Each structure stands twice: as structure tokens, then as C-alpha cells.
Amino acid sequence: MRLQEYQGKELFRRVGIPVAEGKIALTSSEAEGIARELGGPVVVKAQVLVGGRGKAGGIKLARTPEEARAHAENILQMTIKGERVRKVLVTRAVEIEREFYLSITIDRAARKPIVIFSAEGGVEIEELAKTSPHKIIKFHIDPLIGLQPYQVRTALFHAEIAPPLMKPLSDLFFKLYQAFVQYRAQLVEINPLAFADGKLIAVDSKFIIDDDDVPAELAGWEEEELAGSPEERAAKQAGLQYVKLDGTIGIIGNGAGLVMATLDVVALQGGRPANFLDVGGGASAEVMKKALQIVLSDQNVRGLFINIFGGITRCDEVARGLVETQKELGIRVPMVVRLTGTNEELGRKILEEHGITPVASMEEGAAQIVRQFIAPSSQGSELRN
Ligand code: GDP
Ligand code: MN
């Protein structure tokens, strides 16, 4: 789960990492009001989960509340790298004298957290890694004993940090590690970590929390993550894995590997999949209905190929669910269903009785949906990111 900048900054605040005062605005007049309240120059910042907002024009300095309004108006209409901007953070502008980079993430190969620090922040770390790798300092943290003062001192010494900054920077390393541990982070990043007016302050925040271990106090925060197409948002809410593609054949299967294979086989037959949708282990009538609704809400879908490999899942139940849903939703596009597993004969019989084409194999199903219903096309499909 990725946090928005303002959420990450809230967590920074909780562990004592200084951040500039600011508030979220959903409209330009709210932004103006916040700017007036804060007084003085403010920065209006698009709240999206993609990086490089500054370069994309999603971060603007405003000297007056009117200017903040104008910038918010503009930014709230932007889509940055495919993500619609819904909120802006209006925050007191910081007079940056110097920018550092500091992050903690998990080094999977070493099975330890790794601290990454650079006395040259602001720029993207990937860029710095290419141009001046020697300016990046890295060291591991032993998770059993935690971050040690000598490690921080060594890092700051190598980075040639002047003595007066040693103590405040060192304190910040410890607070960031506290946030990393306390909030079950996979990544915490401050870029830039600014030196301004004699103090250190986090000007940006990036937080990725382990989805399998989200702390109770962050329950509900993940709503913020619901980016993407309306179909993708609906799927996420229903607990289904859905990726929109640009073809015409809706695909539903159980198991990510099976669905990937189905996409390939359909593409091989000359069809173009409209989506990836994995209903997971249980293909109950309820789940199938939700899945069909999501797939069919895509206007490009001209046919459906459902590929269910039943193990414990009873095929007659899946078939009944499909028939029910077909009636209920008034599905008119052709449907080809491959069902194997427990009670498969019964399942196929139920489908046939209701005008749905049952097939015995994935290859046959792909050929059916492509040749019978869809005008053949030589184009393949590509997963969209
Ligand atoms: P990002 O582009 O998504 O990484 O967003 P950031 O919040 O890091 O902002 C991008 C850049 O804008 C920073 O590296 C700063 O150089 C600049 N910036 C952001 N906020 C302020 C601020 O309050 N004062 C100043 N002087 N610069 C800022
Ligand atoms: Mn940044």
C-alpha cells in the first residue's frame, strides 16, 4: 500500500520528523482558503502516487492566496502519468538552502533493511546513481539490533557532513528508522530532506507499507490507493485482480497463471483480450457475477471467454452461477466457457441448455471465441502498464 505525500507526512509528524504545515484541498477555493490561513508563500502539490510530480508540472509555488487558487485550479485538472489528480496539498513554502536524500528500504538479497543517504538530494536517486554513484552512501541495518549510532556517524563522515549538522541529521536517521519499523514499511523515502532556516525538514514523503501487515491505525488509508480506470477500481473493491487491456474479448479465469495463459492462447488465435481478470480460488456464483459485471462494463467487449479450472470448485455450481448472471445482467455478447473439474459434465450440460458454448480445453475455447464470434485480427495483445 502506497501512501500519498500528505499521509506519509502525517506519519513523519507522529515520529517527530519535521514537516511544513499544510492541508489538503479538493477545490481551488479550498486551496485559496488554506493559503490565506497559512499566510505567506505556499506550495500547491498534486497528490498522486506516481513520482516526478514536480517535473510534470504538479508542484507550483504561490506567493499569494489568489495565485494558490489559480495553481490549484490548474493542477486539479491534471492527469499525471495516467493518474487523475483529485487532491492538492497546500503547504507553507520552505526556503531550501540545501537538499539531502534519505531512504530506508528492504534489501531482499541481504534480508536486511538498507539505508541510502546522499548529501545531494532533490534529484531522482536513480539519476544520481547513474551520474555520480560515489555520492550515494548505503549500509545495512541488522534487524535484530537495529540502527546503531556508529553506523550513522560513519555514513555522515563519508558524506563529508559538517559537524553542526551531524547531530540533527543523525536524529533524523533514527526517527526515519522508527517510522520504517513502526509502520511496517517496505520503503520510506525523504527526497528532498531540506536544510532550511537552520533546521532539517521533510519536503516530500514516500511510503510503501507491507500489504500483509498494515498497522491497525492505518486502516482505511488504502482507499487513497484506488487509482486507475473505473473498472480497475471496482475490481479492487470486489477483491478481484483486474487489468484493463485494449482488445475486444473479455477474459475471466481462476488463478493468475491460468489467466495469463488464456490471454496468450487467445492472442495466438488472433484475438485481442480486453482484460486480465483473476477471480482467485473460489469461483462462486456471487464472485462470477461481480467479475462479469466488471468485464462487461468495458464497452469494447464483444465476446467472453471464461476459463475455469475447477479443482474443488464444483463446475455445476459455476455453470448455474453463469446462467443466472447471464439472465440477470441480460448478457448478449457470445460466451464460451471452459469448465473442467468436479461435476464437469453436469456443468457443461447446464451451459448448453442455456445457449452458452462449453468447451473442453483452453485451446478449443480460444479458437471458438475468436473464430465464431469475433472478426479475426492478426494483432496480438499487450499488457498495458
Ligand atoms: P516530486 O517531484 O514528486 O518528487 O515532488 P517534491 O515534493 O519532491 O517536489 C519537487 C521539487 O520541488 C523538490 O525537489 C524541491 O526542489 C521543490 N520544492 C517542493 N516544495 C518546495 C518548497 O517548499 N520550497 C522550495 N524552495 N522548493 C520546493
Ligand atoms: Mn520528491
Short mmCIF file of C-alpha atoms and ligand atoms in Angstrom, two decimals:
data_model
loop_
_atom_site.label_atom_id
_atom_site.label_comp_id
_atom_site.label_asym_id
_atom_site.label_seq_id
_atom_site.Cartn_x
_atom_site.Cartn_y
_atom_site.Cartn_z
CA MET A 1 0.00 0.00 0.00
CA ARG A 2 1.42 3.32 -1.09
CA LEU A 3 0.65 6.43 0.84
CA GLN A 4 0.05 9.86 -0.58
CA GLU A 5 2.58 12.52 0.33
CA TYR A 6 0.28 14.12 2.90
CA GLN A 7 -0.38 10.77 4.58
CA GLY A 8 3.32 9.97 4.74
CA LYS A 9 3.94 13.40 6.22
CA GLU A 10 1.34 12.70 8.88
CA LEU A 11 3.32 9.61 9.87
CA PHE A 12 6.52 11.67 9.84
CA ARG A 13 4.86 14.08 12.24
CA ARG A 14 3.93 11.21 14.54
CA VAL A 15 7.54 10.10 14.89
CA GLY A 16 8.84 13.64 15.23
CA ILE A 17 10.21 14.31 11.76
CA PRO A 18 9.53 17.99 10.99
CA VAL A 19 7.31 18.78 8.01
CA ALA A 20 5.89 22.09 6.81
CA GLU A 21 2.41 22.98 7.96
CA GLY A 22 -0.25 22.27 5.34
CA LYS A 23 -3.68 20.95 4.49
CA ILE A 24 -5.48 19.05 1.77
CA ALA A 25 -7.77 20.85 -0.69
CA LEU A 26 -10.29 19.27 -3.04
CA THR A 27 -11.18 22.51 -4.77
CA SER A 28 -9.38 25.67 -5.80
CA SER A 29 -11.33 27.81 -3.34
CA GLU A 30 -10.36 25.47 -0.51
CA ALA A 31 -6.76 25.85 -1.64
CA GLU A 32 -7.10 29.63 -1.57
CA GLY A 33 -8.56 29.46 1.94
CA ILE A 34 -5.73 27.30 3.23
CA ALA A 35 -3.13 29.60 1.65
CA ARG A 36 -4.76 32.58 3.35
CA GLU A 37 -4.81 30.76 6.68
CA LEU A 38 -1.13 29.80 6.39
CA GLY A 39 -0.08 33.26 5.25
CA GLY A 40 2.99 33.87 3.10
CA PRO A 41 4.15 31.83 0.13
CA VAL A 42 2.78 28.29 -0.20
CA VAL A 43 3.43 25.32 -2.44
CA VAL A 44 0.47 23.65 -4.15
CA LYS A 45 1.22 19.95 -4.66
CA ALA A 46 -0.68 17.34 -6.67
CA GLN A 47 -1.40 14.28 -4.51
CA VAL A 48 -0.78 11.34 -6.80
CA LEU A 49 1.10 8.12 -6.19
CA VAL A 50 3.45 8.48 -9.13
CA GLY A 51 6.83 10.15 -8.76
CA GLY A 52 8.27 13.14 -10.57
CA ARG A 53 5.30 15.38 -9.95
CA GLY A 54 7.49 18.46 -9.97
CA LYS A 55 8.75 17.81 -13.49
CA ALA A 56 5.22 17.05 -14.66
CA GLY A 57 4.02 20.49 -13.50
CA GLY A 58 2.13 19.15 -10.50
CA ILE A 59 4.01 21.28 -7.96
CA LYS A 60 3.78 25.07 -8.01
CA LEU A 61 4.90 27.88 -5.75
CA ALA A 62 2.27 30.52 -4.98
CA ARG A 63 3.08 33.88 -3.41
CA THR A 64 -0.50 34.90 -2.74
CA PRO A 65 -3.77 33.11 -1.94
CA GLU A 66 -5.09 34.11 -5.38
CA GLU A 67 -2.09 32.54 -7.02
CA ALA A 68 -2.63 29.38 -4.94
CA ARG A 69 -6.19 29.28 -6.22
CA ALA A 70 -5.07 29.57 -9.83
CA HIS A 71 -2.45 26.85 -9.44
CA ALA A 72 -4.88 24.52 -7.65
CA GLU A 73 -7.46 25.09 -10.38
CA ASN A 74 -4.91 24.06 -12.96
CA ILE A 75 -3.37 21.13 -11.05
CA LEU A 76 -6.76 19.67 -10.07
CA GLN A 77 -7.47 19.20 -13.77
CA MET A 78 -4.27 17.36 -14.46
CA THR A 79 -3.62 13.70 -15.08
CA ILE A 80 -0.06 12.83 -14.14
CA LYS A 81 1.36 9.68 -15.73
CA GLY A 82 -2.16 8.30 -16.09
CA GLU A 83 -3.30 9.24 -12.60
CA ARG A 84 -6.07 11.82 -12.17
CA VAL A 85 -5.30 14.48 -9.58
CA ARG A 86 -8.13 14.64 -7.03
CA LYS A 87 -6.46 16.49 -4.20
CA VAL A 88 -3.75 19.03 -3.69
CA LEU A 89 -1.66 19.62 -0.61
CA VAL A 90 -1.25 23.30 0.16
CA THR A 91 1.77 23.68 2.33
CA ARG A 92 3.90 26.51 3.65
CA ALA A 93 6.83 27.06 1.27
CA VAL A 94 10.20 26.13 2.66
CA GLU A 95 13.23 28.28 1.84
CA ILE A 96 15.54 25.46 0.97
CA GLU A 97 19.25 26.07 1.48
CA ARG A 98 20.39 22.53 0.89
CA GLU A 99 18.78 19.23 -0.15
CA PHE A 100 19.63 15.74 1.09
CA TYR A 101 18.28 12.33 0.16
CA LEU A 102 17.44 9.73 2.77
CA SER A 103 15.59 6.44 2.45
CA ILE A 104 15.26 3.07 4.10
CA THR A 105 14.06 0.06 2.18
CA ILE A 106 14.41 -3.71 2.30
CA ASP A 107 17.36 -5.29 0.57
CA ARG A 108 15.85 -8.66 -0.20
CA ALA A 109 19.11 -10.25 -1.25
CA ALA A 110 20.71 -9.32 2.08
CA ARG A 111 17.46 -9.90 4.02
CA LYS A 112 18.04 -6.66 5.84
CA PRO A 113 16.86 -3.09 5.74
CA ILE A 114 19.22 -0.81 3.85
CA VAL A 115 19.77 2.90 4.45
CA ILE A 116 20.51 5.08 1.44
CA PHE A 117 21.78 8.59 2.00
CA SER A 118 23.11 11.30 -0.22
CA ALA A 119 24.25 14.83 0.53
CA GLU A 120 22.87 15.67 -2.90
CA GLY A 121 19.13 15.27 -2.74
CA GLY A 122 16.31 16.72 -4.76
CA VAL A 123 17.24 14.91 -7.95
CA GLU A 124 15.97 11.41 -8.54
CA ILE A 125 18.19 8.88 -6.83
CA GLU A 126 18.21 6.68 -9.94
CA GLU A 127 19.66 9.60 -11.86
CA LEU A 128 22.30 10.26 -9.22
CA ALA A 129 23.16 6.55 -9.18
CA LYS A 130 23.98 6.81 -12.88
CA THR A 131 25.88 10.09 -12.90
CA SER A 132 27.66 10.06 -9.53
CA PRO A 133 27.29 6.71 -7.77
CA HIS A 134 30.08 7.62 -5.34
CA LYS A 135 27.81 10.30 -3.86
CA ILE A 136 25.38 7.66 -2.62
CA ILE A 137 26.07 6.04 0.71
CA LYS A 138 24.46 2.73 1.62
CA PHE A 139 24.60 0.48 4.63
CA HIS A 140 22.54 -2.35 6.07
CA ILE A 141 20.74 -2.44 9.39
CA ASP A 142 20.82 -5.63 11.40
CA PRO A 143 17.11 -6.07 12.18
CA LEU A 144 17.89 -7.77 15.49
CA ILE A 145 19.94 -4.95 16.97
CA GLY A 146 18.52 -2.07 14.95
CA LEU A 147 20.21 1.03 13.63
CA GLN A 148 23.46 1.77 15.50
CA PRO A 149 24.82 5.26 16.20
CA TYR A 150 28.29 4.36 14.89
CA GLN A 151 26.77 3.37 11.53
CA VAL A 152 25.11 6.75 11.16
CA ARG A 153 28.27 8.60 12.22
CA THR A 154 30.33 6.66 9.68
CA ALA A 155 27.84 7.40 6.90
CA LEU A 156 27.72 11.11 7.69
CA PHE A 157 31.50 11.24 7.95
CA HIS A 158 31.85 9.67 4.49
CA ALA A 159 29.31 12.13 3.13
CA GLU A 160 31.51 14.94 4.50
CA ILE A 161 28.73 16.43 6.57
CA ALA A 162 29.85 19.47 8.58
CA PRO A 163 29.94 18.93 12.38
CA PRO A 164 26.97 21.18 13.26
CA LEU A 165 24.71 19.07 11.02
CA MET A 166 25.87 15.72 12.39
CA LYS A 167 23.57 15.60 15.39
CA PRO A 168 20.34 16.78 13.72
CA LEU A 169 20.90 14.51 10.69
CA SER A 170 21.73 11.58 12.92
CA ASP A 171 18.50 12.13 14.91
CA LEU A 172 16.59 12.11 11.65
CA PHE A 173 18.05 8.75 10.60
CA PHE A 174 16.79 7.26 13.86
CA LYS A 175 13.34 8.78 13.53
CA LEU A 176 13.01 7.53 9.99
CA TYR A 177 14.05 4.04 11.07
CA GLN A 178 11.44 4.22 13.82
CA ALA A 179 8.80 5.10 11.22
CA PHE A 180 10.04 2.28 8.99
CA VAL A 181 9.64 -0.30 11.75
CA GLN A 182 6.54 1.07 13.45
CA TYR A 183 4.50 1.37 10.25
CA ARG A 184 5.73 -1.90 8.69
CA ALA A 185 7.20 -0.09 5.74
CA GLN A 186 8.85 -1.64 2.75
CA LEU A 187 10.13 1.79 1.79
CA VAL A 188 10.34 5.20 3.40
CA GLU A 189 11.94 8.00 1.47
CA ILE A 190 12.53 11.69 2.06
CA ASN A 191 13.56 13.47 -1.10
CA PRO A 192 14.34 16.20 -0.61
CA LEU A 193 15.20 16.31 3.03
CA ALA A 194 15.80 20.05 3.23
CA PHE A 195 18.03 22.17 5.37
CA ALA A 196 16.18 25.44 5.85
CA ASP A 197 16.43 28.19 8.40
CA GLY A 198 18.88 26.22 10.50
CA LYS A 199 16.67 23.12 10.65
CA LEU A 200 16.02 19.89 8.79
CA ILE A 201 12.59 19.42 7.29
CA ALA A 202 11.00 16.71 5.13
CA VAL A 203 9.72 18.44 1.99
CA ASP A 204 8.40 15.26 0.37
CA SER A 205 7.45 11.78 1.59
CA LYS A 206 7.22 8.38 0.01
CA PHE A 207 5.87 5.45 1.99
CA ILE A 208 5.15 1.90 0.93
CA ILE A 209 3.55 -0.23 3.64
CA ASP A 210 3.57 -4.03 3.61
CA ASP A 211 0.06 -5.03 2.44
CA ASP A 212 0.14 -8.14 4.60
CA ASP A 213 0.95 -6.27 7.78
CA VAL A 214 -0.83 -2.91 7.69
CA PRO A 215 -0.92 -1.45 11.23
CA ALA A 216 -4.41 -1.04 12.67
CA GLU A 217 -4.03 2.72 12.96
CA LEU A 218 -3.69 2.93 9.16
CA ALA A 219 -6.91 1.03 8.46
CA GLY A 220 -8.87 2.79 5.76
CA TRP A 221 -5.88 4.72 4.44
CA GLU A 222 -5.63 2.43 1.43
CA GLU A 223 -8.73 3.94 -0.14
CA GLU A 224 -6.35 6.57 -1.34
CA GLU A 225 -4.74 3.96 -3.46
CA LEU A 226 -7.73 3.40 -5.66
CA ALA A 227 -6.22 4.82 -8.77
CA GLY A 228 -6.67 3.52 -12.29
CA SER A 229 -9.68 3.01 -14.56
CA PRO A 230 -13.21 2.76 -13.11
CA GLU A 231 -13.20 -0.97 -13.91
CA GLU A 232 -9.92 -1.40 -12.04
CA ARG A 233 -11.27 0.46 -9.03
CA ALA A 234 -14.45 -1.64 -8.96
CA ALA A 235 -12.38 -4.82 -9.19
CA LYS A 236 -10.13 -3.76 -6.38
CA GLN A 237 -13.13 -3.08 -4.18
CA ALA A 238 -14.50 -6.54 -5.01
CA GLY A 239 -11.16 -8.14 -4.23
CA LEU A 240 -10.57 -9.24 -7.83
CA GLN A 241 -7.39 -8.87 -9.82
CA TYR A 242 -8.27 -6.95 -12.98
CA VAL A 243 -6.09 -5.28 -15.57
CA LYS A 244 -7.69 -3.45 -18.47
CA LEU A 245 -6.27 -4.21 -21.91
CA ASP A 246 -7.22 -2.78 -25.28
CA GLY A 247 -8.81 -5.72 -27.07
CA THR A 248 -12.38 -6.99 -27.50
CA ILE A 249 -12.52 -10.39 -25.81
CA GLY A 250 -13.33 -10.33 -22.12
CA ILE A 251 -11.38 -12.93 -20.17
CA ILE A 252 -12.22 -14.42 -16.80
CA GLY A 253 -10.31 -17.24 -15.17
CA ASN A 254 -9.31 -18.61 -11.81
CA GLY A 255 -5.65 -18.34 -10.95
CA ALA A 256 -3.25 -15.70 -12.27
CA GLY A 257 -1.16 -18.23 -14.21
CA LEU A 258 -4.21 -19.69 -15.90
CA VAL A 259 -5.48 -16.25 -16.88
CA MET A 260 -2.08 -15.27 -18.30
CA ALA A 261 -2.04 -18.48 -20.33
CA THR A 262 -5.58 -17.75 -21.53
CA LEU A 263 -4.53 -14.32 -22.75
CA ASP A 264 -1.66 -15.89 -24.66
CA VAL A 265 -3.81 -18.57 -26.25
CA VAL A 266 -6.47 -16.04 -27.32
CA ALA A 267 -3.75 -13.81 -28.79
CA LEU A 268 -2.24 -16.82 -30.56
CA GLN A 269 -5.61 -17.47 -32.21
CA GLY A 270 -5.62 -13.89 -33.48
CA GLY A 271 -7.95 -12.44 -30.85
CA ARG A 272 -7.27 -9.43 -28.68
CA PRO A 273 -8.05 -9.77 -24.96
CA ALA A 274 -9.96 -6.88 -23.41
CA ASN A 275 -8.66 -7.56 -19.93
CA PHE A 276 -6.99 -9.79 -17.40
CA LEU A 277 -9.32 -10.91 -14.63
CA ASP A 278 -8.46 -13.46 -11.99
CA VAL A 279 -11.33 -14.46 -9.72
CA GLY A 280 -8.93 -16.34 -7.48
CA GLY A 281 -9.64 -19.62 -5.79
CA GLY A 282 -13.38 -19.55 -5.22
CA ALA A 283 -15.45 -19.09 -8.38
CA SER A 284 -18.77 -18.82 -6.56
CA ALA A 285 -21.87 -17.52 -8.34
CA GLU A 286 -21.53 -14.25 -6.46
CA VAL A 287 -17.91 -13.75 -7.48
CA MET A 288 -18.63 -14.70 -11.11
CA LYS A 289 -21.42 -12.17 -11.22
CA LYS A 290 -19.18 -9.38 -9.98
CA ALA A 291 -16.46 -10.42 -12.42
CA LEU A 292 -18.88 -10.41 -15.36
CA GLN A 293 -20.22 -7.01 -14.39
CA ILE A 294 -16.72 -5.56 -14.31
CA VAL A 295 -15.64 -7.11 -17.60
CA LEU A 296 -18.84 -6.08 -19.37
CA SER A 297 -18.65 -2.51 -18.14
CA ASP A 298 -15.86 -2.16 -20.70
CA GLN A 299 -17.66 -1.03 -23.85
CA ASN A 300 -15.11 -2.70 -26.12
CA VAL A 301 -16.02 -6.21 -25.04
CA ARG A 302 -17.63 -8.18 -27.91
CA GLY A 303 -17.30 -11.67 -26.54
CA LEU A 304 -16.40 -13.52 -23.37
CA PHE A 305 -14.11 -16.41 -22.73
CA ILE A 306 -14.38 -17.87 -19.25
CA ASN A 307 -11.75 -20.38 -18.31
CA ILE A 308 -12.38 -22.14 -15.01
CA PHE A 309 -10.16 -24.93 -13.91
CA GLY A 310 -12.16 -26.48 -11.15
CA GLY A 311 -10.38 -28.48 -8.53
CA ILE A 312 -12.61 -28.43 -5.54
CA THR A 313 -14.80 -25.84 -7.24
CA ARG A 314 -17.93 -27.61 -8.44
CA CYS A 315 -18.48 -26.98 -12.13
CA ASP A 316 -22.28 -27.33 -11.94
CA GLU A 317 -22.29 -24.53 -9.38
CA VAL A 318 -20.15 -22.31 -11.58
CA ALA A 319 -22.42 -23.10 -14.55
CA ARG A 320 -25.54 -22.22 -12.58
CA GLY A 321 -23.97 -19.01 -11.44
CA LEU A 322 -23.10 -18.08 -15.01
CA VAL A 323 -26.56 -18.86 -16.33
CA GLU A 324 -28.15 -16.86 -13.55
CA THR A 325 -25.88 -13.92 -14.15
CA GLN A 326 -26.42 -14.10 -17.90
CA LYS A 327 -30.15 -13.73 -17.32
CA GLU A 328 -29.87 -11.15 -14.61
CA LEU A 329 -27.48 -8.90 -16.47
CA GLY A 330 -29.08 -9.56 -19.84
CA ILE A 331 -25.74 -10.51 -21.34
CA ARG A 332 -25.98 -10.55 -25.10
CA VAL A 333 -22.39 -10.99 -26.17
CA PRO A 334 -21.32 -14.54 -27.06
CA MET A 335 -19.89 -16.57 -24.22
CA VAL A 336 -17.55 -19.52 -24.44
CA VAL A 337 -16.86 -21.38 -21.24
CA ARG A 338 -14.22 -23.93 -20.48
CA LEU A 339 -15.01 -25.86 -17.36
CA THR A 340 -13.03 -28.75 -16.00
CA GLY A 341 -13.11 -30.34 -12.61
CA THR A 342 -15.69 -31.80 -10.27
CA ASN A 343 -19.10 -32.39 -11.94
CA GLU A 344 -17.87 -31.03 -15.25
CA GLU A 345 -20.34 -32.99 -17.43
CA LEU A 346 -23.26 -31.65 -15.46
CA GLY A 347 -21.80 -28.15 -15.66
CA ARG A 348 -21.43 -28.29 -19.43
CA LYS A 349 -24.95 -29.64 -19.84
CA ILE A 350 -26.39 -26.72 -17.88
CA LEU A 351 -24.45 -24.26 -20.04
CA GLU A 352 -25.54 -25.86 -23.33
CA GLU A 353 -29.18 -25.75 -22.27
CA HIS A 354 -28.82 -22.01 -21.94
CA GLY A 355 -27.03 -21.23 -25.17
CA ILE A 356 -23.56 -20.87 -23.72
CA THR A 357 -20.87 -22.78 -25.62
CA PRO A 358 -18.99 -25.19 -23.37
CA VAL A 359 -15.57 -26.37 -24.45
CA ALA A 360 -13.25 -29.00 -23.05
CA SER A 361 -9.92 -27.25 -23.46
CA MET A 362 -8.45 -23.79 -23.29
CA GLU A 363 -7.17 -24.00 -26.88
CA GLU A 364 -10.57 -25.02 -28.19
CA GLY A 365 -12.21 -22.24 -26.24
CA ALA A 366 -9.84 -19.61 -27.58
CA ALA A 367 -10.39 -20.84 -31.13
CA GLN A 368 -14.17 -20.79 -30.64
CA ILE A 369 -14.42 -17.29 -29.28
CA VAL A 370 -12.06 -15.88 -31.88
CA ARG A 371 -13.35 -17.71 -34.98
CA GLN A 372 -17.05 -17.94 -34.26
CA PHE A 373 -17.86 -14.58 -32.88
CA ILE A 374 -15.08 -12.14 -33.45
CA ALA A 375 -13.73 -10.99 -36.76
CA PRO A 376 -10.24 -12.46 -36.88
CA SER A 377 -7.45 -10.00 -36.41
CA SER A 378 -3.77 -10.54 -36.84
CA GLN A 379 -2.84 -8.27 -33.97
CA GLY A 380 -1.70 -9.67 -30.67
CA SER A 381 -2.29 -8.13 -27.29
CA GLU A 382 -0.05 -6.28 -24.99
CA LEU A 383 -0.32 -5.81 -21.26
CA ARG A 384 -0.77 -2.17 -20.55
CA ASN A 385 1.04 -0.76 -17.57
P1 GDP B 1 8.32 15.15 -6.60
O1 GDP B 1 8.64 15.91 -7.83
O2 GDP B 1 7.12 14.28 -6.81
O3 GDP B 1 9.47 14.41 -6.04
O4 GDP B 1 7.85 16.23 -5.50
P2 GDP B 1 8.67 17.05 -4.38
O5 GDP B 1 7.75 17.30 -3.27
O6 GDP B 1 9.93 16.38 -4.06
O7 GDP B 1 8.95 18.42 -5.08
C1 GDP B 1 9.77 18.52 -6.22
C2 GDP B 1 10.77 19.63 -6.05
O8 GDP B 1 10.12 20.86 -5.85
C3 GDP B 1 11.66 19.45 -4.83
O9 GDP B 1 12.79 18.67 -5.10
C4 GDP B 1 12.03 20.87 -4.48
O10 GDP B 1 13.19 21.24 -5.20
C5 GDP B 1 10.84 21.68 -4.96
N1 GDP B 1 10.03 22.06 -3.81
C6 GDP B 1 8.97 21.41 -3.30
N2 GDP B 1 8.49 22.04 -2.21
C7 GDP B 1 9.27 23.12 -2.04
C8 GDP B 1 9.31 24.18 -1.08
O11 GDP B 1 8.53 24.28 -0.14
N3 GDP B 1 10.28 25.13 -1.27
C9 GDP B 1 11.19 25.07 -2.26
N4 GDP B 1 12.10 26.00 -2.34
N5 GDP B 1 11.18 24.10 -3.18
C10 GDP B 1 10.25 23.14 -3.07
MN MN B 2 10.40 14.29 -4.21
#
